[in-house]
XYZ file of N, CA and C in Angstrom:
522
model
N 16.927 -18.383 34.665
C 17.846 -17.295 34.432
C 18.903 -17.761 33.441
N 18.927 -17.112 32.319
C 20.157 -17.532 31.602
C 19.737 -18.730 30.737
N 18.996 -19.282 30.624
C 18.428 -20.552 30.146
C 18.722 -21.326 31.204
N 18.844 -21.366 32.236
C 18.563 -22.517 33.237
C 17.820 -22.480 33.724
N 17.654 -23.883 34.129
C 16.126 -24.579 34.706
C 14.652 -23.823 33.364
N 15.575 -24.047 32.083
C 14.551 -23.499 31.281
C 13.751 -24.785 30.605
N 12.292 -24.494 30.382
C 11.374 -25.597 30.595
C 10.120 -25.127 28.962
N 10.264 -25.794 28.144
C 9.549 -25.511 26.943
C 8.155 -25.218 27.667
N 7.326 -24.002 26.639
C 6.112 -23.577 27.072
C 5.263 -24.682 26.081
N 3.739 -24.741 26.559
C 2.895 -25.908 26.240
C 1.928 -24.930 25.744
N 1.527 -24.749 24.361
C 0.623 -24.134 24.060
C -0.815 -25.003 23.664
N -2.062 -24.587 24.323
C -3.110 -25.431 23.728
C -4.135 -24.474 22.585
N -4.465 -25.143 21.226
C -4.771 -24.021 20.406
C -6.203 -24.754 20.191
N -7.232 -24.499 19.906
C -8.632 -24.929 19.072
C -8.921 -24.433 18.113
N -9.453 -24.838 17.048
C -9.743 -24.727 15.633
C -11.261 -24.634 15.688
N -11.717 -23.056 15.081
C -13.283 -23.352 15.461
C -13.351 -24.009 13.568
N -14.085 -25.864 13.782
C -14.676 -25.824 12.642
C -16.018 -25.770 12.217
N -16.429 -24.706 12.955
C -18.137 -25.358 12.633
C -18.336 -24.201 11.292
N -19.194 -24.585 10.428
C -19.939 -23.968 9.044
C -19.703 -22.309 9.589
N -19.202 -21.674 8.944
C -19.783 -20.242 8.552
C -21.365 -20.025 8.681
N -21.867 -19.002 9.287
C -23.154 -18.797 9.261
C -24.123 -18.353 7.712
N -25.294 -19.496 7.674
C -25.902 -18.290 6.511
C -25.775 -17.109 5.800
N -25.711 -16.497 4.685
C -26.180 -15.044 5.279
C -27.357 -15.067 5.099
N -27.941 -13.844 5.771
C -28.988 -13.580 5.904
C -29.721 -13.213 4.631
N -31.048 -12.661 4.367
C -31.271 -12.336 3.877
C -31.371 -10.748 3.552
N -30.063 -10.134 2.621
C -29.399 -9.336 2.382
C -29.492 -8.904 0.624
N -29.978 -7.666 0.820
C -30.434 -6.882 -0.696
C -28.952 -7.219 -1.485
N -29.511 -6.804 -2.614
C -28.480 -6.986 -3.847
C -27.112 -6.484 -4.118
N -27.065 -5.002 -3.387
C -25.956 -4.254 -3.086
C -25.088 -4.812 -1.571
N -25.467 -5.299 -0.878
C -25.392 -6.253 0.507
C -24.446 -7.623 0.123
N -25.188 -8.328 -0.762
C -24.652 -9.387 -1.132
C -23.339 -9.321 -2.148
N -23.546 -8.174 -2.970
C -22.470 -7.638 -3.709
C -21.167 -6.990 -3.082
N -21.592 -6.191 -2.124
C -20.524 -5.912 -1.001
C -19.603 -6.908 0.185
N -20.485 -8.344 0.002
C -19.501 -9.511 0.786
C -18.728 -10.131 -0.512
N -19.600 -10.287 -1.344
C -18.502 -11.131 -2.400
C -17.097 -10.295 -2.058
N -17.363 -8.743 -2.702
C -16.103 -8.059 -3.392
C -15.528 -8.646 -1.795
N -15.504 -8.165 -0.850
C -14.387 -8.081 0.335
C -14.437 -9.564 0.623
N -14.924 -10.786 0.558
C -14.695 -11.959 0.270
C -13.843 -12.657 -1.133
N -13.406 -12.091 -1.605
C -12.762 -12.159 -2.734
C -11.399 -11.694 -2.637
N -11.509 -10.144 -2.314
C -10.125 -9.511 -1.782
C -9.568 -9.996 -1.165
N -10.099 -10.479 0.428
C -9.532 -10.899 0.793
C -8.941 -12.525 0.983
N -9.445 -13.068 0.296
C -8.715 -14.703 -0.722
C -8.035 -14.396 -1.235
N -7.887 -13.314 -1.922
C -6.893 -12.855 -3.115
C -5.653 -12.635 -2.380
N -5.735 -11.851 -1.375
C -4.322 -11.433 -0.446
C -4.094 -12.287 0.893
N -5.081 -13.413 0.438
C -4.543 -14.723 1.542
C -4.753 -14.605 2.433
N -6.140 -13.831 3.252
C -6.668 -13.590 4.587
C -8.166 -14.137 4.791
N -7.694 -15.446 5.573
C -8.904 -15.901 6.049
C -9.680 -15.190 7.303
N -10.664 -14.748 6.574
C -11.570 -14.200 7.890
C -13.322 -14.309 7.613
N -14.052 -14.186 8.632
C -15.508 -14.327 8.835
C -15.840 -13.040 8.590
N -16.799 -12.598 7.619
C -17.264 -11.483 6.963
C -19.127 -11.652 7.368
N -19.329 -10.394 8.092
C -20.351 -10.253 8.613
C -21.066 -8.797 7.715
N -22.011 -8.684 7.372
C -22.822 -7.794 6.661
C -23.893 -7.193 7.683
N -24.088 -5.954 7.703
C -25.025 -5.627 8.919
C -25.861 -4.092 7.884
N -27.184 -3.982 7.386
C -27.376 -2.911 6.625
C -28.386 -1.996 7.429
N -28.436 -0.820 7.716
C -29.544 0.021 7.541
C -29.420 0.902 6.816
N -30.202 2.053 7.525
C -30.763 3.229 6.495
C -29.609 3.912 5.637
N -28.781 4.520 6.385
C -27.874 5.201 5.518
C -26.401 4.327 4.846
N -26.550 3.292 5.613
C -25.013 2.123 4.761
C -25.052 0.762 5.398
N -24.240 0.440 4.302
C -23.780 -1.298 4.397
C -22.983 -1.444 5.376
N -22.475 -1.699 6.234
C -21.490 -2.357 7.126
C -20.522 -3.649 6.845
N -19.573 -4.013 6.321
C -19.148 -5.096 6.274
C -18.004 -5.153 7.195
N -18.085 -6.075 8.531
C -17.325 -6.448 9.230
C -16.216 -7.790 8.956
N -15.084 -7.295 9.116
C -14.338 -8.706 8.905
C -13.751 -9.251 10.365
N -13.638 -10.587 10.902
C -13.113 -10.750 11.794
C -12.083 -12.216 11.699
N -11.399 -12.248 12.624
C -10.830 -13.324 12.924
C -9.222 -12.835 13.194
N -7.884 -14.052 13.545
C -7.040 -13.653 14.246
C -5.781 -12.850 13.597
N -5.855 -13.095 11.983
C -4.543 -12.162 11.444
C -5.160 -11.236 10.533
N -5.728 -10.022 11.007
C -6.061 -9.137 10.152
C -5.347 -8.052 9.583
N -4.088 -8.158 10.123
C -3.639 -6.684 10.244
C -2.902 -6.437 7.983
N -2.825 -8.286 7.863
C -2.588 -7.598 6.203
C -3.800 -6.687 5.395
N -5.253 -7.638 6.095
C -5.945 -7.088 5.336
C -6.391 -5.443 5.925
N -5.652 -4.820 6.643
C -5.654 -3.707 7.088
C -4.948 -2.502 6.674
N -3.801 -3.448 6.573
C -2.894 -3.005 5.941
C -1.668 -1.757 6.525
N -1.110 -1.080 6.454
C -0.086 -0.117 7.077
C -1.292 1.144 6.952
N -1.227 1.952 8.149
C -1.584 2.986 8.323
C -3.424 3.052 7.563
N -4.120 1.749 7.441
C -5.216 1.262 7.326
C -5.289 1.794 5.641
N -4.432 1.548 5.389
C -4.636 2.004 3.059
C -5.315 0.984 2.831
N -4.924 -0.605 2.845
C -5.642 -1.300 2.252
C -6.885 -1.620 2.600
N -7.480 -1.491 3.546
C -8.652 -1.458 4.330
C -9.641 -0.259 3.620
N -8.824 1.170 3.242
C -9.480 2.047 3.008
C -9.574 1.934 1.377
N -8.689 1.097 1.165
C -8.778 0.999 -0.900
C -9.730 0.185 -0.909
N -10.341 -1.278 -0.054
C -11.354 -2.259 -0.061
C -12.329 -1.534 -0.069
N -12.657 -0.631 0.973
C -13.839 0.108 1.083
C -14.205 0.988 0.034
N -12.846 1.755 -0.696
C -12.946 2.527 -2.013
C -13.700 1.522 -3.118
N -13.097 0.622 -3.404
C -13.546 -0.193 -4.350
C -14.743 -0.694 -4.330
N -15.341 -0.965 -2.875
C -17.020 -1.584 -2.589
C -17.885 -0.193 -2.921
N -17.378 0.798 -2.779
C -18.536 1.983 -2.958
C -18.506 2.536 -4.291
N -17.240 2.125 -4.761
C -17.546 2.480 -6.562
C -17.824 1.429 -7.338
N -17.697 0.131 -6.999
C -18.767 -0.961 -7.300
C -20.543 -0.531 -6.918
N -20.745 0.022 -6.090
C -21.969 0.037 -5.552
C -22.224 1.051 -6.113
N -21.844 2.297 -7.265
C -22.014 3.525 -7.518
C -21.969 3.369 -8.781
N -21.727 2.154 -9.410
C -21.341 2.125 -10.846
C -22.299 2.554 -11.484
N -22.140 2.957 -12.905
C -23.255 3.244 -13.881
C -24.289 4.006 -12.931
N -24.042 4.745 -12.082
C -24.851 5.997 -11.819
C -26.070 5.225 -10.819
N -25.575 4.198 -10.131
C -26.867 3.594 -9.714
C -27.629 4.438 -8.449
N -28.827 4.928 -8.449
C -29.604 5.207 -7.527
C -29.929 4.862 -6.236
N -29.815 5.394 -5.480
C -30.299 5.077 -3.836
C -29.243 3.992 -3.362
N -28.218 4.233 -3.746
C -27.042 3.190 -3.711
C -26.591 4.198 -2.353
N -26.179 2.891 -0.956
C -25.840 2.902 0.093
C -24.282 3.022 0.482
N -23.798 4.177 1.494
C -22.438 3.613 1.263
C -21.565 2.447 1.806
N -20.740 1.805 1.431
C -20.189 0.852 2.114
C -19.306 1.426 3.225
N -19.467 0.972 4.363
C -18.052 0.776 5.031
C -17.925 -0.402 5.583
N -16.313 -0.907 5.407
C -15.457 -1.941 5.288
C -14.495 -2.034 6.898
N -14.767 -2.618 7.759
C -14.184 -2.580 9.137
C -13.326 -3.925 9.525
N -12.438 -3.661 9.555
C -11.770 -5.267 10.214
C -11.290 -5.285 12.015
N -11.911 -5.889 12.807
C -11.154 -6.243 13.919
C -11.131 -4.743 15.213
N -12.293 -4.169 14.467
C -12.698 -3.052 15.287
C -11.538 -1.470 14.845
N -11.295 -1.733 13.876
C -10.094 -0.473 13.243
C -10.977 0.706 13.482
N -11.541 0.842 13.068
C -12.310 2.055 12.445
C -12.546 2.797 13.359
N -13.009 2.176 14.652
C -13.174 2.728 16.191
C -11.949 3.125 16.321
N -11.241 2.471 16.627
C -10.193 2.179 17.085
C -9.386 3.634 16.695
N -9.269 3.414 15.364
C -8.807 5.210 14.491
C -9.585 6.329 14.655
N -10.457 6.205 14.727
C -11.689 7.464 14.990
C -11.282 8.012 16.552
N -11.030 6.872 17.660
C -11.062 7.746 18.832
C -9.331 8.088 19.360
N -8.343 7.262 18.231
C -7.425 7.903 17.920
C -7.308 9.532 17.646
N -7.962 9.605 16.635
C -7.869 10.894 15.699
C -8.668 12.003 16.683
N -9.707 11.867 17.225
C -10.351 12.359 18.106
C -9.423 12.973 19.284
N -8.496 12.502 19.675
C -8.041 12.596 20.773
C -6.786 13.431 20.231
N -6.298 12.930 18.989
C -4.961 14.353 18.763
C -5.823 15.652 17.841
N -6.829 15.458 17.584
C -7.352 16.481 17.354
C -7.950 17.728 18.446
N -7.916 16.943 19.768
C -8.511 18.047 20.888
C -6.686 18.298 21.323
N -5.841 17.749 21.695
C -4.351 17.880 21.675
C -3.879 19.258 20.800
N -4.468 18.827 19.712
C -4.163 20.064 18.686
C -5.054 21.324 18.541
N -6.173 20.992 19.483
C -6.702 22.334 19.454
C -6.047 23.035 20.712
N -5.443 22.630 21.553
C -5.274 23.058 22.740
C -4.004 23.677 22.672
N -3.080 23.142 21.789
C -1.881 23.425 21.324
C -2.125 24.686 20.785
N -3.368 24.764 19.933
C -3.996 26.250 18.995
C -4.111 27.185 19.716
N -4.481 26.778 20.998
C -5.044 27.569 21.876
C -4.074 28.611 22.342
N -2.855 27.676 22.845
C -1.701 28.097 23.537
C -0.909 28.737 22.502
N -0.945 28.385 21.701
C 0.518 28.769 20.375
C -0.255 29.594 18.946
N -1.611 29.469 19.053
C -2.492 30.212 18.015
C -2.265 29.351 17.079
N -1.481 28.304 16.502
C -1.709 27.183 15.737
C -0.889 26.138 15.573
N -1.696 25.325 14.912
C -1.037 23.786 15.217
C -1.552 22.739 13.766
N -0.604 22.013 13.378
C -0.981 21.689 12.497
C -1.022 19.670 12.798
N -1.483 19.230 11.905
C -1.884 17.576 12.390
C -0.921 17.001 10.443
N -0.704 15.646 11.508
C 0.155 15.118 10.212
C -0.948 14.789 8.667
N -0.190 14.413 7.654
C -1.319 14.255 6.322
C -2.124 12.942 6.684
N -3.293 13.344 5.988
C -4.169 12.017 6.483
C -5.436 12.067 5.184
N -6.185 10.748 5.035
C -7.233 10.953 4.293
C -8.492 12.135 4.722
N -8.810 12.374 3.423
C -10.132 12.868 3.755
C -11.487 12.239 4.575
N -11.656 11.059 5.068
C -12.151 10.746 5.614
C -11.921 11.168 6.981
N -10.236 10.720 7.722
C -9.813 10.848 8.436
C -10.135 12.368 8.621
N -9.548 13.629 7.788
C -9.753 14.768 7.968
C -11.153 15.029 8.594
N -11.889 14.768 7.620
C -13.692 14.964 7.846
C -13.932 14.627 9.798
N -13.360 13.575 9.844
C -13.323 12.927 11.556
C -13.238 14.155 12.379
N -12.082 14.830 11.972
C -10.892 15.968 12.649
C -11.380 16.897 12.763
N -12.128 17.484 11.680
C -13.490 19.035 11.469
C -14.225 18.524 12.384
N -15.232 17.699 12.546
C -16.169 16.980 13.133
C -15.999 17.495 14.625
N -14.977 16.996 14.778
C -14.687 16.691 16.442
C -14.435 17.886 17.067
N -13.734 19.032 16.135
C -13.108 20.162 16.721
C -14.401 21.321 16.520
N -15.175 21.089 15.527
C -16.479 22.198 15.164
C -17.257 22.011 16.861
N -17.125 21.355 17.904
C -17.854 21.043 19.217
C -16.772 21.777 19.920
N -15.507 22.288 19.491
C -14.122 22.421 20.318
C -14.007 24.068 20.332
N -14.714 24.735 21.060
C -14.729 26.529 21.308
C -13.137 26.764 21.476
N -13.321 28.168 20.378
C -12.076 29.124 20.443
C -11.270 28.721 18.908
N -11.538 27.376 18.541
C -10.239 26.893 17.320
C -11.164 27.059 15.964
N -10.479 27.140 15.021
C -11.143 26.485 13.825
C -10.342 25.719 12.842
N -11.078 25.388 12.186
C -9.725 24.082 11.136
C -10.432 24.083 10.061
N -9.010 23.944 9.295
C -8.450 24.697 7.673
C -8.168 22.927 7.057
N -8.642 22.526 5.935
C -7.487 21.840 5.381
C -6.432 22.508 4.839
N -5.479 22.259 4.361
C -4.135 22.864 3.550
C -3.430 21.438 2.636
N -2.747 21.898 1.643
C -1.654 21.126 0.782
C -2.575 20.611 -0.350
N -2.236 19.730 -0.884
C -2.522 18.844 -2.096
C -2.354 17.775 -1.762
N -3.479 16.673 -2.441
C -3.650 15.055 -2.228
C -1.883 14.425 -2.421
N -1.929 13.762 -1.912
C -2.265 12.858 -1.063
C -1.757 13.298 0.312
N -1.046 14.836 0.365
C -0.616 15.011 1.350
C -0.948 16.295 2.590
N -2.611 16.400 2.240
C -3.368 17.350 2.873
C -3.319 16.896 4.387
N -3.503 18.378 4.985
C -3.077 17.727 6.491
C -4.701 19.025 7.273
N -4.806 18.845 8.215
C -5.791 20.135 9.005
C -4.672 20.834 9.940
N -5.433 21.879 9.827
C -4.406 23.041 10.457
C -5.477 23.666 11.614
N -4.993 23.466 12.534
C -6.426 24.396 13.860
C -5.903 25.469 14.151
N -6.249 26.730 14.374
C -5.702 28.054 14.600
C -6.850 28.676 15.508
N -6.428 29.324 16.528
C -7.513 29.934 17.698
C -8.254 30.843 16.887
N -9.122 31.440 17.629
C -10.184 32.760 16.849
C -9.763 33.872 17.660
């Protein structure tokens, strides 16, 4: 109490050093999609383990390890500019059957999705009661989430409204 009988804490830490894993054997757009977000993130001084996972419709690039939140960035921009940049790398010069990237650190993406999910049924219910309700500005991705979730949500429907960068969804009862 008070600093008495106060007693320094003993922290024990481990360093994993063993090798980074292989990668696998990973197509051309695959391997092109770890450099770029292996690069970025050297560039902005975030050591992390970058995992590549591909099927049919996209690339997956997972980043992990314990300080992610720069390469995440505030309100997930830089996370979502990494991912901008891997899919117009992967789109350049008009390339064909080109996959889209998405760019995930530390489980965000979930993490925001069942965020957004959850004030989007909030806001339909609000629609419900008040005939409308509007949700703060957000990406079009994010938006796309918001339609998604509420097109399953009887009685509401949803509008985008405004101009970039500050388009928001609007749910209004039927």
């Amino acid at each position: 109490l008070l600093g008495v009988g106060y007693m320094p804490a003993r922290v024990v830490a481990v360093v994993d050093e063993s090798p980074p894993p292989e990668p696998r054997d990973e197509s051309g757009q695959a391997a092109q999609a770890r450099e770029l977000v292996e690069r970025v993130a050297e560039g902005i001084g975030v050591r992390c383990r970058i995992d590549v996972r591909e099927d049919e419709d996209a690339i997956h690039v997972v980043c992990g390890g314990a300080e992610l939140g720069l390469l995440i960035g505030k309100h997930g921009q830089t996370i979502d500019a990494i991912q901008y940049l891997a899919n117009a790398v992967a789109r350049r010069g008009g390339a064909e059957g080109a996959k889209d990237v998405v760019v995930d650190a530390a489980g965000y993406r979930d993490r925001r999705r069942a965020t957004l999910e959850t004030m989007a049924v909030r806001a339909a219910q609000r629609a419900l009661e008040e005939g409308r309700s509007e949700l703060e500005p957000m990406t079009s991705i994010e938006r796309k989430i918001v339609h998604l979730r509420l097109k399953e949500f009887p009685g509401v429907a949803t509008t985008s409204e405004g101009a970039e960068p500050n388009r928001f969804v609007v749910v209004t009862s039927e």
